[in-house]
């Protein structure tokens, strides 16, 4: 049954029995163009006569946003499940939802159950505290038994690796130095010998 | 695979009957023979049957027939639906846990179609405690 969401007035009685121009005009005048409730005068947020007629025929509903539970584009209001079409604001700033009632039972039951899901899964304050304590304990256990030994191990292994690299590079450096020294010495000597030979040749001439 | 709601057999085709009408002009041609000039053809009401048990199925057009064969449309006899209802009502799900919604009701038959993605997601998010509040009917 269509009701004004603000004053609760049953509006079914205003539904035109015939679609005559006279009746439609009477209803439009009564509802001030389909925008306001004839009893409390608050805005209903309906835009066209078609919408307004659907509202009177209970195909469309106007529900208060603050009193409805909303999940995605579904709303639970007064024990009924609705599919939200859009949001509107009343003249006094009250937010209303233009919604379609879901009459299909299997679909409505799933949506209603999903609202229960939200209620059940919402943890209480004590549960949150317990959960926070448990998380802290797990964190401290992790740092004590895993992170610290892991960091130590990584530090020691990198230090050892560094020493190993230094030693190996120094060990390689000694023979390289000896080889280069010998080469240089050989070159020097051969050059000296060549000089001597050249000098001897010059003197002999 | 679709399943006949009456004989419960798996079917991959449907038997279809439709009356086709023709509208046109009949005249005598230049050799004095009767000649039908077809204007347009139209098909009347389509009826679909199970090819195995020949039972009439509550399918009215090609689109519904396609959806039925694809498994998107289910036909459930009302006698197969248990009377028991959960705290929040009944819901229909298939073997892959996809919920269905009522498309229409026809003489002792319930025609179901796959629920939209949003409802499917809501159903998958339900925990066991909330599922207990629903009477879940598994569609074969």
Short mmCIF file of C-alpha atoms in Angstrom, two decimals:
data_model
loop_
_atom_site.label_atom_id
_atom_site.label_comp_id
_atom_site.label_asym_id
_atom_site.label_seq_id
_atom_site.Cartn_x
_atom_site.Cartn_y
_atom_site.Cartn_z
CA UNK A 1 0.00 0.00 0.00
CA UNK A 2 1.46 3.40 -0.94
CA UNK A 3 2.24 5.59 2.03
CA UNK A 4 3.77 9.00 2.52
CA UNK A 5 7.22 8.34 4.02
CA UNK A 6 6.93 11.42 6.25
CA UNK A 7 3.42 11.33 7.75
CA UNK A 8 2.47 7.73 6.97
CA UNK A 9 -0.75 8.72 5.21
CA UNK A 10 -2.21 5.96 3.06
CA UNK A 11 -2.37 7.31 -0.47
CA UNK A 12 -4.08 4.45 -2.25
CA UNK A 13 -7.46 6.16 -1.94
CA UNK A 14 -6.26 8.91 -4.30
CA UNK A 15 -5.57 6.47 -7.13
CA UNK A 16 -7.76 7.44 -10.11
CA UNK A 17 -10.31 4.72 -10.84
CA UNK A 18 -10.53 5.77 -14.47
CA UNK A 19 -7.93 7.44 -16.60
CA UNK A 20 -10.20 10.34 -17.45
CA UNK A 21 -8.74 13.80 -17.80
CA UNK A 22 -10.95 15.02 -14.97
CA UNK A 23 -9.73 12.43 -12.50
CA UNK A 24 -6.08 12.83 -13.48
CA UNK A 25 -6.37 16.59 -13.12
CA UNK A 26 -8.02 16.19 -9.68
CA UNK A 27 -5.17 13.98 -8.47
CA UNK A 28 -2.54 16.31 -9.90
CA UNK A 29 -4.11 19.32 -8.17
CA UNK A 30 -4.35 17.39 -4.90
CA UNK A 31 -0.70 16.34 -5.02
CA UNK A 32 0.47 19.69 -6.47
CA UNK A 33 1.67 18.18 -9.71
CA UNK A 34 2.64 14.89 -8.11
CA UNK A 35 5.35 16.46 -5.99
CA UNK A 36 3.84 16.80 -2.52
CA UNK A 37 1.84 14.72 -0.08
CA UNK A 38 -1.70 16.21 0.22
CA UNK A 39 -1.63 15.75 4.01
CA UNK A 40 1.77 16.97 5.20
CA UNK A 41 2.78 18.89 2.05
CA UNK A 42 6.30 17.45 1.97
CA UNK A 43 8.04 16.76 -1.31
CA UNK A 44 7.90 13.17 -2.54
CA UNK A 45 10.66 13.51 -5.14
CA UNK A 46 8.64 12.10 -8.02
CA UNK A 47 9.32 13.60 -11.43
CA UNK A 48 6.59 12.57 -13.85
CA UNK A 49 2.93 11.63 -13.80
CA UNK A 50 3.89 8.09 -14.85
CA UNK A 51 6.13 7.79 -11.81
CA UNK A 52 3.48 9.28 -9.63
CA UNK A 53 0.90 6.81 -10.91
CA UNK A 54 3.32 3.92 -10.32
CA UNK A 55 3.76 5.20 -6.77
CA UNK A 56 -0.01 5.23 -6.20
CA UNK A 57 -0.25 1.73 -7.69
CA UNK A 58 2.50 0.58 -5.29
CA UNK A 59 4.91 -0.26 -8.11
CA UNK A 60 7.28 2.45 -6.93
CA UNK A 61 8.05 3.48 -3.37
CA UNK A 62 9.40 6.59 -1.71
CA UNK A 63 11.45 5.65 1.33
CA UNK A 64 13.43 7.63 3.87
CA UNK A 65 17.17 7.16 3.41
CA UNK A 66 18.00 7.52 7.09
CA UNK A 67 15.58 4.75 8.09
CA UNK A 68 16.61 2.34 5.33
CA UNK A 69 19.52 -0.06 5.41
CA UNK A 70 21.43 0.23 2.17
CA UNK A 71 23.74 -2.24 0.49
CA UNK A 72 24.91 -1.58 -3.06
CA UNK A 73 21.73 -0.60 -4.91
CA UNK A 74 19.38 -2.45 -2.58
CA UNK A 75 17.58 -1.18 0.48
CA UNK A 76 15.85 -2.88 3.37
CA UNK A 77 13.00 -0.74 4.66
CA UNK A 78 10.13 -1.74 6.90
CA UNK A 79 10.80 -5.46 6.37
CA UNK A 80 10.66 -5.16 2.59
CA UNK A 81 13.47 -5.31 0.05
CA UNK A 82 13.77 -2.53 -2.53
CA UNK A 83 15.92 -1.83 -5.54
CA UNK A 84 17.06 1.79 -5.44
CA UNK A 85 16.46 3.75 -8.64
CA UNK A 86 17.73 7.14 -7.50
CA UNK A 87 18.15 9.54 -4.62
CA UNK A 88 16.14 12.71 -4.18
CA UNK A 89 16.07 15.54 -1.66
CA UNK A 90 12.88 16.81 -0.12
CA UNK A 91 12.20 20.55 0.25
CA UNK A 92 13.45 20.50 3.85
CA UNK A 93 16.63 18.64 2.87
CA UNK A 94 15.47 15.15 3.93
CA UNK A 95 16.98 12.53 1.67
CA UNK A 96 14.51 10.11 0.12
CA UNK A 97 15.05 7.11 -2.10
CA UNK A 98 12.92 6.35 -5.11
CA UNK A 99 12.88 2.59 -5.14
CA UNK A 100 11.13 -0.39 -6.64
CA UNK A 101 9.86 -3.13 -4.35
CA UNK A 102 11.28 -6.56 -5.17
CA UNK A 103 8.33 -8.92 -5.27
CA UNK A 104 10.20 -11.93 -6.57
CA UNK A 105 10.60 -14.11 -3.48
CA UNK A 106 13.83 -16.01 -4.30
CA UNK A 107 15.61 -12.79 -5.20
CA UNK A 108 14.22 -10.85 -2.23
CA UNK A 109 15.19 -13.62 0.20
CA UNK A 110 18.83 -13.61 -0.97
CA UNK A 111 19.03 -9.83 -0.65
CA UNK A 112 17.38 -9.92 2.79
CA UNK A 113 19.85 -12.61 3.91
CA UNK A 114 22.75 -10.46 2.71
CA UNK A 115 21.56 -7.69 5.04
CA UNK A 116 21.57 -10.20 7.93
CA UNK A 117 25.08 -11.12 6.84
CA UNK A 118 26.18 -7.56 7.42
CA UNK A 119 24.58 -7.50 10.88
CA UNK A 120 26.17 -10.77 11.95
CA UNK A 121 29.61 -10.07 10.58
CA UNK A 122 29.78 -6.65 12.25
CA UNK A 123 32.11 -7.34 15.20
CA UNK A 124 31.45 -5.90 18.63
CA UNK A 125 33.95 -3.72 20.47
CA UNK A 126 35.23 -6.57 22.70
CA UNK A 127 35.77 -8.72 19.65
CA UNK A 128 37.71 -5.91 18.00
CA UNK A 129 39.87 -5.51 21.14
CA UNK A 130 40.57 -9.24 21.27
CA UNK A 131 41.37 -9.23 17.61
CA UNK A 132 43.78 -6.28 18.01
CA UNK A 133 45.50 -8.02 20.94
CA UNK A 134 45.86 -11.20 18.94
CA UNK A 135 47.33 -9.30 16.00
CA UNK A 136 49.85 -7.58 18.35
CA UNK A 137 50.84 -10.93 19.85
CA UNK A 138 51.32 -12.48 16.42
CA UNK A 139 53.42 -9.49 15.33
CA UNK A 140 55.68 -9.67 18.41
CA UNK A 141 56.07 -13.44 17.97
CA UNK A 142 57.01 -12.92 14.36
CA UNK A 143 59.64 -10.25 15.18
CA UNK A 144 61.07 -12.30 18.04
CA UNK A 145 61.31 -15.64 16.31
CA UNK A 146 61.53 -14.91 12.62
CA UNK A 147 62.46 -11.34 11.68
CA UNK A 148 65.34 -10.88 14.18
CA UNK A 149 67.12 -14.21 13.48
CA UNK A 150 66.56 -13.62 9.80
CA UNK A 151 68.16 -10.16 9.96
CA UNK A 152 71.06 -11.55 12.00
CA UNK A 153 71.63 -14.36 9.54
CA UNK A 154 71.52 -12.02 6.57
CA UNK A 155 74.02 -9.63 8.28
CA UNK A 156 76.49 -12.38 9.14
CA UNK A 157 76.30 -14.01 5.74
CA UNK A 158 76.89 -10.69 3.92
CA UNK A 159 79.88 -9.93 6.16
CA UNK A 160 81.38 -13.37 5.47
CA UNK A 161 80.79 -12.94 1.77
CA UNK A 162 82.58 -9.58 1.87
CA UNK A 163 85.60 -11.06 3.64
CA UNK A 164 85.68 -13.94 1.18
CA UNK A 165 85.60 -11.56 -1.77
CA UNK A 166 88.39 -9.42 -0.26
CA UNK A 167 90.62 -12.44 0.43
CA UNK A 168 90.05 -13.96 -2.98
CA UNK A 169 90.72 -10.65 -4.72
CA UNK A 170 93.94 -10.14 -2.67
CA UNK A 171 95.06 -13.68 -3.48
CA UNK A 172 94.52 -12.99 -7.13
CA UNK A 173 96.28 -9.65 -6.87
CA UNK A 174 99.63 -11.16 -5.67
CA UNK A 175 100.27 -13.41 -8.71
CA UNK A 176 99.05 -10.64 -11.00
CA UNK A 177 101.55 -8.26 -9.41
CA UNK A 178 104.37 -10.84 -9.70
CA UNK A 179 103.56 -11.56 -13.34
CA UNK A 180 103.38 -7.90 -14.24
CA UNK A 181 106.62 -7.24 -12.35
CA UNK A 182 108.41 -10.04 -14.19
CA UNK A 183 107.11 -8.86 -17.53
CA UNK A 184 108.20 -5.31 -16.85
CA UNK A 185 111.61 -6.51 -15.65
CA UNK A 186 112.06 -8.66 -18.75
CA UNK A 187 111.21 -5.80 -21.00
CA UNK A 188 113.59 -3.49 -19.14
CA UNK A 189 116.43 -5.99 -19.38
CA UNK A 190 115.91 -6.69 -23.06
CA UNK A 191 115.88 -2.97 -23.73
CA UNK A 192 119.12 -2.53 -21.78
CA UNK A 193 120.71 -5.38 -23.73
CA UNK A 194 119.66 -3.84 -27.01
CA UNK A 195 121.18 -0.52 -25.97
CA UNK A 196 124.48 -2.21 -25.06
CA UNK A 197 124.58 -4.08 -28.34
CA UNK A 198 123.91 -0.90 -30.26
CA UNK A 199 126.67 0.94 -28.38
CA UNK A 200 129.16 -1.91 -28.98
CA UNK A 201 128.29 -1.88 -32.66
CA UNK A 202 128.82 1.86 -32.85
CA UNK A 203 132.24 1.64 -31.06
CA UNK A 204 133.34 -1.24 -33.26
CA UNK A 205 132.60 0.84 -36.34
CA UNK B 1 22.80 -29.15 -20.65
CA UNK B 2 19.02 -28.56 -20.50
CA UNK B 3 16.79 -31.09 -18.79
CA UNK B 4 13.13 -31.80 -19.49
CA UNK B 5 11.11 -30.96 -16.35
CA UNK B 6 8.77 -33.90 -17.02
CA UNK B 7 10.90 -36.90 -18.03
CA UNK B 8 14.07 -35.43 -16.42
CA UNK B 9 16.09 -36.46 -19.47
CA UNK B 10 18.94 -34.35 -20.74
CA UNK B 11 18.04 -32.70 -24.04
CA UNK B 12 20.02 -30.66 -26.53
CA UNK B 13 17.16 -29.84 -28.88
CA UNK B 14 13.46 -29.03 -28.76
CA UNK B 15 10.63 -29.99 -31.02
CA UNK B 16 8.96 -26.85 -32.31
CA UNK B 17 5.59 -26.37 -33.99
CA UNK B 18 4.51 -23.11 -35.56
CA UNK B 19 1.90 -22.25 -38.11
CA UNK B 20 3.19 -20.08 -40.90
CA UNK B 21 0.77 -17.85 -42.76
CA UNK B 22 1.17 -16.27 -46.19
CA UNK B 23 -0.35 -13.06 -47.47
CA UNK B 24 -0.24 -12.30 -51.18
CA UNK B 25 -2.15 -11.97 -54.45
CA UNK B 26 -3.48 -14.73 -56.66
CA UNK B 27 -3.89 -13.95 -60.33
CA UNK B 28 -3.90 -15.57 -63.75
CA UNK B 29 -0.62 -15.11 -65.59
CA UNK B 30 0.00 -14.61 -69.32
CA UNK B 31 -0.30 -18.40 -69.98
CA UNK B 32 -3.66 -18.38 -68.20
CA UNK B 33 -2.31 -20.23 -65.22
CA UNK B 34 -3.02 -19.43 -61.63
CA UNK B 35 -0.15 -17.58 -60.05
CA UNK B 36 0.44 -16.67 -56.39
CA UNK B 37 2.42 -13.55 -55.79
CA UNK B 38 3.72 -13.73 -52.22
CA UNK B 39 3.57 -10.50 -50.29
CA UNK B 40 4.78 -11.48 -46.86
CA UNK B 41 4.83 -14.44 -44.56
CA UNK B 42 4.15 -14.48 -40.85
CA UNK B 43 4.44 -17.13 -38.20
CA UNK B 44 1.80 -17.70 -35.59
CA UNK B 45 2.07 -19.05 -32.08
CA UNK B 46 5.09 -21.26 -31.47
CA UNK B 47 4.81 -24.35 -29.30
CA UNK B 48 7.77 -26.31 -27.99
CA UNK B 49 7.87 -29.95 -26.95
CA UNK B 50 10.39 -32.23 -25.34
CA UNK B 51 11.81 -34.44 -28.14
CA UNK B 52 11.96 -37.43 -25.81
CA UNK B 53 8.64 -37.44 -23.94
CA UNK B 54 6.72 -35.09 -26.27
CA UNK B 55 5.50 -33.03 -23.30
CA UNK B 56 4.46 -29.46 -23.99
CA UNK B 57 6.94 -27.02 -22.50
CA UNK B 58 5.97 -23.52 -21.31
CA UNK B 59 8.33 -21.84 -23.78
CA UNK B 60 6.81 -19.22 -26.04
CA UNK B 61 9.46 -18.01 -28.42
CA UNK B 62 12.88 -18.59 -29.93
CA UNK B 63 14.66 -16.42 -27.36
CA UNK B 64 13.25 -18.45 -24.49
CA UNK B 65 14.05 -21.69 -26.31
CA UNK B 66 17.68 -20.60 -26.71
CA UNK B 67 17.90 -19.58 -23.05
CA UNK B 68 16.39 -22.93 -22.00
CA UNK B 69 18.87 -24.93 -24.10
CA UNK B 70 21.75 -22.86 -22.75
CA UNK B 71 20.61 -23.55 -19.18
CA UNK B 72 19.77 -19.93 -18.43
CA UNK B 73 16.08 -20.67 -18.16
CA UNK B 74 14.76 -23.43 -15.94
CA UNK B 75 11.30 -24.92 -15.79
CA UNK B 76 10.33 -26.33 -12.42
CA UNK B 77 7.01 -28.09 -11.76
CA UNK B 78 5.40 -26.68 -8.63
CA UNK B 79 5.05 -30.20 -7.23
CA UNK B 80 8.85 -30.50 -7.21
CA UNK B 81 9.18 -27.45 -4.95
CA UNK B 82 9.18 -28.38 -1.26
CA UNK B 83 6.54 -26.70 0.89
CA UNK B 84 9.08 -25.98 3.60
CA UNK B 85 10.23 -22.39 3.71
CA UNK B 86 13.20 -20.90 5.48
CA UNK B 87 13.06 -17.99 7.88
CA UNK B 88 13.71 -15.59 5.02
CA UNK B 89 12.07 -17.64 2.27
CA UNK B 90 13.17 -19.92 -0.53
CA UNK B 91 15.83 -19.52 -3.15
CA UNK B 92 16.79 -21.57 -6.17
CA UNK B 93 20.39 -22.36 -7.09
CA UNK B 94 21.90 -24.59 -9.75
CA UNK B 95 24.70 -27.12 -9.42
CA UNK B 96 27.29 -24.32 -9.70
CA UNK B 97 25.70 -22.29 -6.89
CA UNK B 98 24.22 -19.65 -9.18
CA UNK B 99 20.92 -18.22 -7.93
CA UNK B 100 17.76 -18.03 -10.04
CA UNK B 101 14.77 -15.73 -9.90
CA UNK B 102 11.16 -16.23 -10.93
CA UNK B 103 10.42 -15.03 -14.45
CA UNK B 104 6.76 -16.07 -14.42
CA UNK B 105 4.36 -18.62 -13.08
CA UNK B 106 2.32 -20.78 -15.42
CA UNK B 107 -0.19 -23.55 -14.68
CA UNK B 108 1.63 -25.59 -12.06
CA UNK B 109 4.97 -24.49 -13.51
CA UNK B 110 7.56 -22.04 -12.37
CA UNK B 111 9.79 -20.52 -15.02
CA UNK B 112 13.07 -19.38 -13.54
CA UNK B 113 15.86 -17.38 -15.04
CA UNK B 114 19.40 -16.68 -13.88
CA UNK B 115 19.51 -13.89 -11.30
CA UNK B 116 21.55 -10.78 -12.16
CA UNK B 117 25.25 -10.61 -11.28
CA UNK B 118 24.62 -8.36 -8.27
CA UNK B 119 22.30 -10.89 -6.65
CA UNK B 120 24.74 -13.70 -7.49
CA UNK B 121 27.53 -11.78 -5.74
CA UNK B 122 25.32 -11.19 -2.69
CA UNK B 123 24.52 -14.90 -2.59
CA UNK B 124 28.19 -15.86 -2.76
CA UNK B 125 28.99 -13.47 0.09
CA UNK B 126 26.48 -15.15 2.41
CA UNK B 127 28.01 -17.16 5.19
CA UNK B 128 26.74 -20.56 6.36
CA UNK B 129 24.77 -19.11 9.27
CA UNK B 130 22.75 -16.90 6.93
CA UNK B 131 22.31 -19.59 4.35
CA UNK B 132 20.60 -21.62 7.06
CA UNK B 133 17.88 -18.96 7.18
CA UNK B 134 17.08 -19.66 3.53
CA UNK B 135 15.49 -22.77 2.14
CA UNK B 136 17.92 -23.48 -0.69
CA UNK B 137 16.40 -25.55 -3.48
CA UNK B 138 19.01 -27.13 -5.74
CA UNK B 139 18.02 -27.35 -9.37
CA UNK B 140 19.11 -30.51 -11.13
#
